[in-house]
Amino acid sequence: MAHSPSRTRGSAAPARLPAELAEAARGGRALEGFLRGLPGIDAVGLEQRAAALGARGVGKNAKPRAIDTAIGMVDLTTLEGADTPGKVRALAAKARHPDPGHSATPRVAALCVYPDLVAEAVAALGEVPVGVASVATAFPSGRSCSRAKLAEVELAVDAGADEVDMVIDRGAFLSGRYGEVFDEIREVRSACGGAHLKVILETGELGTYDNVQRASWLALLAGADFVKTSTGKVSPAATLPVTHVLLRTVREWYDRTGQWRGVKPAGGIRTTKDALRYLVAVREVAGPEWLTPRLFRFGASGLLNDLLMQRRTQLDGHYGGPDHVAVDL
Amino acid sequence: MTDPDSAPWEYVPAPESAGLAGLASEYRLFVDGTFSAGSGEKTTSVNPATTEELATVAGTANSDMDRAVEAASGAFRDRWGGLDGSARAKYLFRLARLLQERGRELAVLESLDTGKPVRQAREFDLPNAAAYFLHHAGWADKLDYAGFGPDPAPFGVVGQVLPWNFPLLTLAQQVAPALACGNTVVVKPAETTPLSALVFAELCQQADLPPGVVNILTGGAHTGEKLLSHPGVAKPAFVGSTEVGRRIRHRLAGTGRTPVLTLGGSGTNIVFADAPVEQAVQGVVDGAFFNQGHVRGAGSRVLVEESVAEEFVERVCERTATLRVGDPLDRNTDVGAVNSAAELDRITRLVETGEAEGARRWSSPHPLPERGYFLAPTVFSEVHQSMRLAREEVFGPVLSVLTFRIPEEAVTKANNTPHGLAAGVWSEKGSRTLWTANRLRTGVVWGNTFHRFDPTAPFGGERESGSDRVGGRAGLEAYLDV
Amino acid sequence: MSDAEQPSNGRGRVTVPRTRKLYIGGSFPRSESGRVRPVRDAHGEFLANAALASRKDLREAVVAARKGFESWSGATAHGRGQVLFRVAEMLEARRGQFATEVADAEGLSLRAAADSVETAVDRVFWYAGWTDKIGALFGSVNQVSGPYTCHSVPEPVGVVGVVAPRESALLGLVSVLAPVLAAGNSAVVLASPDRPLPAVTLCEVLATSDLPAGVANVLTGDPGELAPWLASHEDVDALDPSGAEESLRARLEDAAAETVKRVLDVPVREPDWNEPPTPKRLRTFTDLKTVWHPLGR
């Protein structure tokens, strides 16, 4: 690829798509035909490649940079029923200065919270260049009416969210009502205004890699800026093979449209070792251009602390302990 | 050329002559190489397609049974047990040839007695019956290589109680391996369908089979259970319903004799969204309605991926409507008569239950004959796992449609039954088919096909479908004391 | 009482006794009933108290075995072999302890008991080598008429209930347990009622051999009380009545009849377990699955 991604905010109009994708992006039977016509994925082959790439090491010299890259990709997340303004302010403080002892530590990409806490997050972050992402559309199940879902999106966007993480209606998807899922993403897309849209597929409920691939294309056709694996509330959450499928899809999207789209694995990524495996996958499956927070994010809560500990190990020359980084409680 | 707008041509009935069956007015027991009147009460065999009586059948009294078991025992001791494997092989070969030679006659007789379409009897039942004898003829002198150690021993006298759905084919599936392994047999065909077995006795005579090697009795469930628990029977074998199989196991508990059980259980077809849809529709329809659904392992349930379910059900009904239901002797008939009044009554009640449980019923509009035990092929949609329709063995021309969302769910639902006989998997994806096959708890899995049988391929179930096999090397185990 | 179990030895040291418990789902619980029963050696000397399992323990064991079956049957045949080889290694390493326990239990000389233990190690080793050959032994490619490929593969039957031999406390036990596990099944074993201690020690070996939790579950107690419940349990797929006394056999077969459960055909008299085994047990505890698929362009 000759040029690099400049900006991702706001989705391209379908009119700029090549003919076959433009046709599919009209929804209905054309969309269904396109999705059903996608080539199959062989599960065993996919998993073998993911495992093989997962075994690839980053190398001692590249590791500090890889860790910093990973830290910059974290969407620091709290999505609990017990979340309070206090908890959000604590996370915001951490987002601002992840490791007070090491001021050169990069900042995370965004803070990810429920819609009613977006205002709190925005206020707590102030001018700090860390985004605020909000889940929406009846997260995590997606089981509500369109009206309620859109109201949530508006709540988040009005409160100042830069990014919206919506969930798709998996029930509709699994019963083959692709058009409904597509229309809903479209509506959310327009309700987002200038906010960046991440579409959560909840791959753990989709059953097959073929379905994951289908849902990824569906989301991109409907105008997603990012495709995201999971809510973190369903097991399995993100896995390497599933992330491969998403990465492969955004790469093909770029090849066919020239538009940059991102990927966010979420849930279950807890250690630096995990994160680095994902970065290898990003580099090999999508391409090195995707090694930027504009195109790749980690949805995680515990991961940041492990990254910080490993970072200290690299810098200080001895192993770090958990009491030297701030707990996220 | 005729005007394309004129009424389309109609199928003209292509009836096979009932006379070909060589129907006798009376059929007798076959004991120790000769036919005898029997001391039991005579019964009549009925043509379920017309409800007319076909013939009088001799009845089995206790004394007849003792005589038959004694004859089988004597034959095992004096003639068959010591016979060279290669000689047994030739007798089996003779029986196979005779079945081929008299195939047409036996097919018509089988159709008359069971109500099954004569075309199916000709093209499926008879050739397969002959094939089982031919296959096992080859085993008789090669048992040392069957994987049970050198010189595996037979049991002696085997008592076999057979079902009414494939009278002659199940006879072949059980008698051929039993004889190949060196046993002698006392066979009791089903009460409603004894005729082909009694004609098979003639074949034994024509083959010059030593007297007493094959003995054939008649009678109902009571006679069957008596035979299976007869002290002179070293190995009892039963093909039929799980309910009866259970009873036999209770009865034989503590006697030191374990019965060979090949029992029932509905089959399940799993249709994935990526299935070859035309073939899947045909396979599901054949799976459910072949032999009026009177098949152990019939595809009476279909699990369809929800994203394609609605269209799939429409196509299944459309295809089912093209099945020709009626006179079994008409070579154009696809679905014949239900085997007996009792069966028709049972299935009709199950259909009523299905409606009462809230499933949506569709029945083929094809006109049914005025006489005889007929039931229009029926498709139920909106069937759920908790309904009796989904849980019981239907054993009739009724198909239940359920849905699933992801492969794991399909497997879980398919396995959610105490039976485990057969399943079909429809997908264009090899890895998905084999993955599914791997996880299904059934003895047989058909990928992109259904109801395939072959004497080389072990067929049988798991769990409450009975775990014995017919066919192949594995099928020999039932009749060898190993 | 064996040396190792003496309350005090010649030097006046008071030894630490070991409590014998059940083995269910990878842990060692006491019987939920709280019942125990004294175990005596062949001369009637008290050895230890063993747990007297209840029906509820049996139920728990079947639940654990069903869970264990999921992981064990999903493992590769090679992997199952590795685990069973590991069991043989661990048995070998604790030969001395087993010899003492077997001598006590069976009233053998230490030499004869050691021989029996060695045969038991070899028995596990023999079955461990079978795990990845069962398919070649019982499976087949079926030469069917028509454009199909058709093969038959043996698969484990599921949860197997085992009434362990009464007399041969270790060799007999591994001779019935190893084939069940080698074929990919999980087991609920009722140990010999009068000679349960080697079985309890075997559980400690199993617990440290990478055998997934629940694959083998061992209950000490009274088979006369528990076996009929095992035989009639709907979630038990097959039964090995090897150690059931003649008086119990008919009851077990009757109980197993309700689910048409497969019952291994074994003689009432306990055989000489030193005789080399055949693959019969492996065959009985597998189901053959036949898979058809069309061949086409």
mmCIF file of N, CA and C in Angstrom, chain B residues 148 246 249-250 253-254 261 263 433 437-438 440-449 452-454 456-458 462-464 467 469 473-474 477 482, chain C residues 66 137-140 142-145 148 150 152 155 157 237 250 253-254 256-263 280 283 287-294:
data_model
loop_
_atom_site.group_PDB
_atom_site.id
_atom_site.type_symbol
_atom_site.label_atom_id
_atom_site.label_comp_id
_atom_site.label_asym_id
_atom_site.label_seq_id
_atom_site.Cartn_x
_atom_site.Cartn_y
_atom_site.Cartn_z
ATOM 1 N N PHE B 148 -11.505 -61.442 15.482
ATOM 2 C CA PHE B 148 -11.935 -61.926 16.791
ATOM 3 C C PHE B 148 -11.050 -63.079 17.260
ATOM 4 N N ARG B 246 -36.415 -53.637 25.618
ATOM 5 C CA ARG B 246 -36.275 -53.444 27.058
ATOM 6 C C ARG B 246 -36.890 -54.637 27.814
ATOM 7 N N ARG B 249 -34.791 -57.669 27.565
ATOM 8 C CA ARG B 249 -33.611 -57.604 28.446
ATOM 9 C C ARG B 249 -33.999 -57.911 29.897
ATOM 10 N N HIS B 250 -35.119 -57.358 30.339
ATOM 11 C CA HIS B 250 -35.582 -57.656 31.706
ATOM 12 C C HIS B 250 -35.785 -59.149 31.867
ATOM 13 N N ALA B 253 -32.590 -61.165 32.068
ATOM 14 C CA ALA B 253 -31.623 -60.806 33.107
ATOM 15 C C ALA B 253 -31.331 -62.015 33.976
ATOM 16 N N GLY B 254 -30.063 -62.304 34.180
ATOM 17 C CA GLY B 254 -29.677 -63.387 35.066
ATOM 18 C C GLY B 254 -29.667 -64.761 34.434
ATOM 19 N N LEU B 261 -29.647 -56.981 20.064
ATOM 20 C CA LEU B 261 -30.763 -56.043 19.960
ATOM 21 C C LEU B 261 -30.475 -55.003 18.880
ATOM 22 N N LEU B 263 -32.566 -52.039 17.699
ATOM 23 C CA LEU B 263 -33.812 -51.385 18.093
ATOM 24 C C LEU B 263 -34.054 -50.105 17.318
ATOM 25 N N THR B 433 -19.371 -30.888 7.869
ATOM 26 C CA THR B 433 -20.052 -32.182 7.857
ATOM 27 C C THR B 433 -19.329 -33.166 8.770
ATOM 28 N N ALA B 437 -20.558 -34.843 12.157
ATOM 29 C CA ALA B 437 -20.631 -36.308 12.219
ATOM 30 C C ALA B 437 -19.900 -36.818 13.455
ATOM 31 N N ASN B 438 -18.775 -36.203 13.724
ATOM 32 C CA ASN B 438 -17.963 -36.581 14.864
ATOM 33 C C ASN B 438 -18.703 -36.433 16.182
ATOM 34 N N LEU B 440 -22.075 -36.233 16.661
ATOM 35 C CA LEU B 440 -23.400 -36.838 16.782
ATOM 36 C C LEU B 440 -23.290 -38.175 17.484
ATOM 37 N N ARG B 441 -24.186 -38.413 18.420
ATOM 38 C CA ARG B 441 -24.182 -39.698 19.114
ATOM 39 C C ARG B 441 -25.118 -40.662 18.405
ATOM 40 N N THR B 442 -24.736 -41.043 17.207
ATOM 41 C CA THR B 442 -25.520 -42.007 16.441
ATOM 42 C C THR B 442 -24.566 -43.019 15.824
ATOM 43 N N GLY B 443 -25.092 -44.182 15.500
ATOM 44 C CA GLY B 443 -24.253 -45.209 14.911
ATOM 45 C C GLY B 443 -23.978 -44.986 13.429
ATOM 46 N N VAL B 444 -24.853 -44.216 12.789
ATOM 47 C CA VAL B 444 -24.685 -43.952 11.363
ATOM 48 C C VAL B 444 -24.852 -42.468 11.103
ATOM 49 N N VAL B 445 -23.998 -41.907 10.267
ATOM 50 C CA VAL B 445 -24.174 -40.527 9.828
ATOM 51 C C VAL B 445 -24.057 -40.507 8.306
ATOM 52 N N TRP B 446 -25.088 -39.965 7.690
ATOM 53 C CA TRP B 446 -25.058 -39.802 6.244
ATOM 54 C C TRP B 446 -24.776 -38.338 5.917
ATOM 55 N N GLY B 447 -23.685 -38.072 5.222
ATOM 56 C CA GLY B 447 -23.375 -36.699 4.814
ATOM 57 C C GLY B 447 -23.900 -36.467 3.412
ATOM 58 N N ASN B 448 -24.727 -35.447 3.240
ATOM 59 C CA ASN B 448 -25.319 -35.122 1.943
ATOM 60 C C ASN B 448 -25.974 -36.321 1.257
ATOM 61 N N THR B 449 -26.520 -37.207 2.051
ATOM 62 C CA THR B 449 -27.286 -38.333 1.526
ATOM 63 C C THR B 449 -28.064 -38.896 2.714
ATOM 64 N N ARG B 452 -28.684 -44.817 3.167
ATOM 65 C CA ARG B 452 -27.805 -45.675 2.366
ATOM 66 C C ARG B 452 -27.494 -46.898 3.206
ATOM 67 N N PHE B 453 -27.639 -48.057 2.602
ATOM 68 C CA PHE B 453 -27.356 -49.302 3.317
ATOM 69 C C PHE B 453 -26.501 -50.169 2.418
ATOM 70 N N ASP B 454 -25.625 -50.897 3.008
ATOM 71 C CA ASP B 454 -24.777 -51.785 2.227
ATOM 72 C C ASP B 454 -24.275 -52.875 3.162
ATOM 73 N N THR B 456 -21.549 -54.209 3.363
ATOM 74 C CA THR B 456 -20.164 -54.015 3.810
ATOM 75 C C THR B 456 -20.065 -52.952 4.896
ATOM 76 N N ALA B 457 -21.144 -52.154 5.063
ATOM 77 C CA ALA B 457 -21.087 -51.012 5.977
ATOM 78 C C ALA B 457 -21.856 -51.330 7.256
ATOM 79 N N PRO B 458 -21.164 -51.416 8.389
ATOM 80 C CA PRO B 458 -21.867 -51.715 9.643
ATOM 81 C C PRO B 458 -22.984 -50.704 9.894
ATOM 82 N N GLU B 462 -26.661 -46.601 18.912
ATOM 83 C CA GLU B 462 -26.020 -46.415 20.198
ATOM 84 C C GLU B 462 -27.124 -46.314 21.239
ATOM 85 N N ARG B 463 -26.744 -46.460 22.473
ATOM 86 C CA ARG B 463 -27.659 -46.282 23.601
ATOM 87 C C ARG B 463 -28.974 -47.052 23.402
ATOM 88 N N GLU B 464 -30.130 -46.385 23.521
ATOM 89 C CA GLU B 464 -31.395 -47.116 23.521
ATOM 90 C C GLU B 464 -31.835 -47.577 22.133
ATOM 91 N N SER B 467 -27.081 -51.644 20.617
ATOM 92 C CA SER B 467 -25.758 -51.310 20.104
ATOM 93 C C SER B 467 -25.156 -52.364 19.195
ATOM 94 N N ARG B 469 -24.544 -54.387 15.592
ATOM 95 C CA ARG B 469 -24.390 -53.949 14.215
ATOM 96 C C ARG B 469 -24.807 -55.049 13.246
ATOM 97 N N ARG B 473 -17.489 -56.428 9.010
ATOM 98 C CA ARG B 473 -16.792 -57.259 9.985
ATOM 99 C C ARG B 473 -17.444 -57.121 11.358
ATOM 100 N N ALA B 474 -17.819 -55.877 11.694
ATOM 101 C CA ALA B 474 -18.399 -55.613 13.017
ATOM 102 C C ALA B 474 -19.710 -56.380 13.207
ATOM 103 N N GLU B 477 -19.889 -59.921 14.951
ATOM 104 C CA GLU B 477 -19.694 -60.103 16.389
ATOM 105 C C GLU B 477 -20.957 -60.608 17.075
ATOM 106 N N VAL B 482 -17.557 -64.407 21.163
ATOM 107 C CA VAL B 482 -16.195 -63.871 21.375
ATOM 108 C C VAL B 482 -16.206 -62.778 22.442
ATOM 109 N N ARG C 66 -19.454 -37.549 33.671
ATOM 110 C CA ARG C 66 -19.991 -36.990 32.422
ATOM 111 C C ARG C 66 -19.162 -35.780 31.998
ATOM 112 N N LEU C 137 -7.778 -51.081 14.589
ATOM 113 C CA LEU C 137 -8.175 -52.437 14.973
ATOM 114 C C LEU C 137 -9.652 -52.710 14.679
ATOM 115 N N PHE C 138 -10.497 -51.786 15.069
ATOM 116 C CA PHE C 138 -11.947 -52.020 14.943
ATOM 117 C C PHE C 138 -12.584 -51.268 13.779
ATOM 118 N N GLY C 139 -11.921 -50.236 13.297
ATOM 119 C CA GLY C 139 -12.512 -49.412 12.247
ATOM 120 C C GLY C 139 -12.368 -50.072 10.887
ATOM 121 N N SER C 140 -13.040 -49.476 9.906
ATOM 122 C CA SER C 140 -12.938 -50.050 8.561
ATOM 123 C C SER C 140 -13.278 -49.009 7.520
ATOM 124 N N ASN C 142 -15.371 -49.066 4.272
ATOM 125 C CA ASN C 142 -16.351 -50.003 3.749
ATOM 126 C C ASN C 142 -16.490 -49.835 2.236
ATOM 127 N N GLN C 143 -16.299 -50.950 1.536
ATOM 128 C CA GLN C 143 -16.315 -50.871 0.069
ATOM 129 C C GLN C 143 -17.739 -50.958 -0.438
ATOM 130 N N VAL C 144 -18.493 -49.883 -0.236
ATOM 131 C CA VAL C 144 -19.909 -49.911 -0.585
ATOM 132 C C VAL C 144 -20.113 -49.791 -2.086
ATOM 133 N N SER C 145 -21.273 -50.301 -2.550
ATOM 134 C CA SER C 145 -21.622 -50.180 -3.954
ATOM 135 C C SER C 145 -22.213 -48.800 -4.172
ATOM 136 N N TYR C 148 -19.918 -43.443 -3.182
ATOM 137 C CA TYR C 148 -19.797 -42.927 -1.823
ATOM 138 C C TYR C 148 -18.469 -43.355 -1.224
ATOM 139 N N CYS C 150 -17.195 -44.426 2.503
ATOM 140 C CA CYS C 150 -17.871 -44.872 3.710
ATOM 141 C C CYS C 150 -16.848 -45.480 4.657
ATOM 142 N N SER C 152 -16.021 -46.601 8.955
ATOM 143 C CA SER C 152 -16.551 -46.844 10.297
ATOM 144 C C SER C 152 -15.438 -46.627 11.303
ATOM 145 N N GLU C 155 -15.842 -45.228 18.559
ATOM 146 C CA GLU C 155 -15.870 -44.062 19.434
ATOM 147 C C GLU C 155 -16.207 -44.534 20.843
ATOM 148 N N VAL C 157 -18.035 -45.125 24.325
ATOM 149 C CA VAL C 157 -19.479 -45.160 24.583
ATOM 150 C C VAL C 157 -19.915 -44.064 25.544
ATOM 151 N N ASP C 237 -23.528 -45.198 30.454
ATOM 152 C CA ASP C 237 -23.746 -45.792 29.134
ATOM 153 C C ASP C 237 -23.443 -47.279 29.052
ATOM 154 N N ALA C 250 -28.003 -60.926 38.451
ATOM 155 C CA ALA C 250 -29.329 -60.828 37.844
ATOM 156 C C ALA C 250 -29.937 -59.457 38.133
ATOM 157 N N GLU C 253 -28.284 -56.926 35.826
ATOM 158 C CA GLU C 253 -28.739 -57.044 34.434
ATOM 159 C C GLU C 253 -30.163 -56.524 34.297
ATOM 160 N N ASP C 254 -30.959 -56.763 35.307
ATOM 161 C CA ASP C 254 -32.331 -56.277 35.274
ATOM 162 C C ASP C 254 -32.346 -54.747 35.356
ATOM 163 N N ALA C 256 -29.956 -52.767 34.405
ATOM 164 C CA ALA C 256 -29.382 -52.222 33.163
ATOM 165 C C ALA C 256 -30.360 -52.331 32.004
ATOM 166 N N ALA C 257 -31.332 -53.234 32.121
ATOM 167 C CA ALA C 257 -32.263 -53.476 31.015
ATOM 168 C C ALA C 257 -33.112 -52.243 30.717
ATOM 169 N N GLU C 258 -33.378 -51.454 31.728
ATOM 170 C CA GLU C 258 -34.295 -50.328 31.556
ATOM 171 C C GLU C 258 -33.772 -49.337 30.517
ATOM 172 N N THR C 259 -32.462 -49.144 30.464
ATOM 173 C CA THR C 259 -31.902 -48.252 29.444
ATOM 174 C C THR C 259 -31.241 -49.049 28.325
ATOM 175 N N VAL C 260 -31.510 -50.350 28.270
ATOM 176 C CA VAL C 260 -30.892 -51.236 27.280
ATOM 177 C C VAL C 260 -29.369 -51.060 27.298
ATOM 178 N N LYS C 261 -28.850 -50.870 28.499
ATOM 179 C CA LYS C 261 -27.435 -50.560 28.659
ATOM 180 C C LYS C 261 -26.564 -51.750 28.282
ATOM 181 N N ARG C 262 -25.448 -51.443 27.695
ATOM 182 C CA ARG C 262 -24.515 -52.519 27.363
ATOM 183 C C ARG C 262 -23.864 -53.057 28.641
ATOM 184 N N VAL C 263 -23.867 -54.354 28.794
ATOM 185 C CA VAL C 263 -23.229 -54.967 29.958
ATOM 186 C C VAL C 263 -22.139 -55.898 29.445
ATOM 187 N N LYS C 280 -10.879 -57.309 23.822
ATOM 188 C CA LYS C 280 -12.331 -57.412 23.943
ATOM 189 C C LYS C 280 -12.943 -56.253 24.728
ATOM 190 N N ARG C 283 -13.203 -53.219 22.743
ATOM 191 C CA ARG C 283 -14.262 -53.304 21.739
ATOM 192 C C ARG C 283 -15.618 -53.064 22.375
ATOM 193 N N ASP C 287 -18.332 -47.679 20.505
ATOM 194 C CA ASP C 287 -19.431 -47.806 19.552
ATOM 195 C C ASP C 287 -18.858 -47.527 18.178
ATOM 196 N N LEU C 288 -19.308 -48.284 17.215
ATOM 197 C CA LEU C 288 -18.802 -48.068 15.868
ATOM 198 C C LEU C 288 -19.719 -47.086 15.142
ATOM 199 N N LYS C 289 -19.117 -46.028 14.614
ATOM 200 C CA LYS C 289 -19.928 -45.062 13.861
ATOM 201 C C LYS C 289 -19.571 -45.159 12.388
ATOM 202 N N THR C 290 -20.593 -45.302 11.567
ATOM 203 C CA THR C 290 -20.392 -45.407 10.120
ATOM 204 C C THR C 290 -20.785 -44.089 9.464
ATOM 205 N N VAL C 291 -19.881 -43.525 8.688
ATOM 206 C CA VAL C 291 -20.120 -42.231 8.043
ATOM 207 C C VAL C 291 -20.061 -42.390 6.531
ATOM 208 N N TRP C 292 -21.094 -41.888 5.879
ATOM 209 C CA TRP C 292 -21.173 -41.948 4.413
ATOM 210 C C TRP C 292 -21.036 -40.536 3.848
ATOM 211 N N HIS C 293 -20.426 -40.424 2.680
ATOM 212 C CA HIS C 293 -20.421 -39.138 1.972
ATOM 213 C C HIS C 293 -20.290 -39.407 0.480
ATOM 214 N N PRO C 294 -21.046 -38.647 -0.330
ATOM 215 C CA PRO C 294 -20.955 -38.872 -1.781
ATOM 216 C C PRO C 294 -19.589 -38.462 -2.326
#
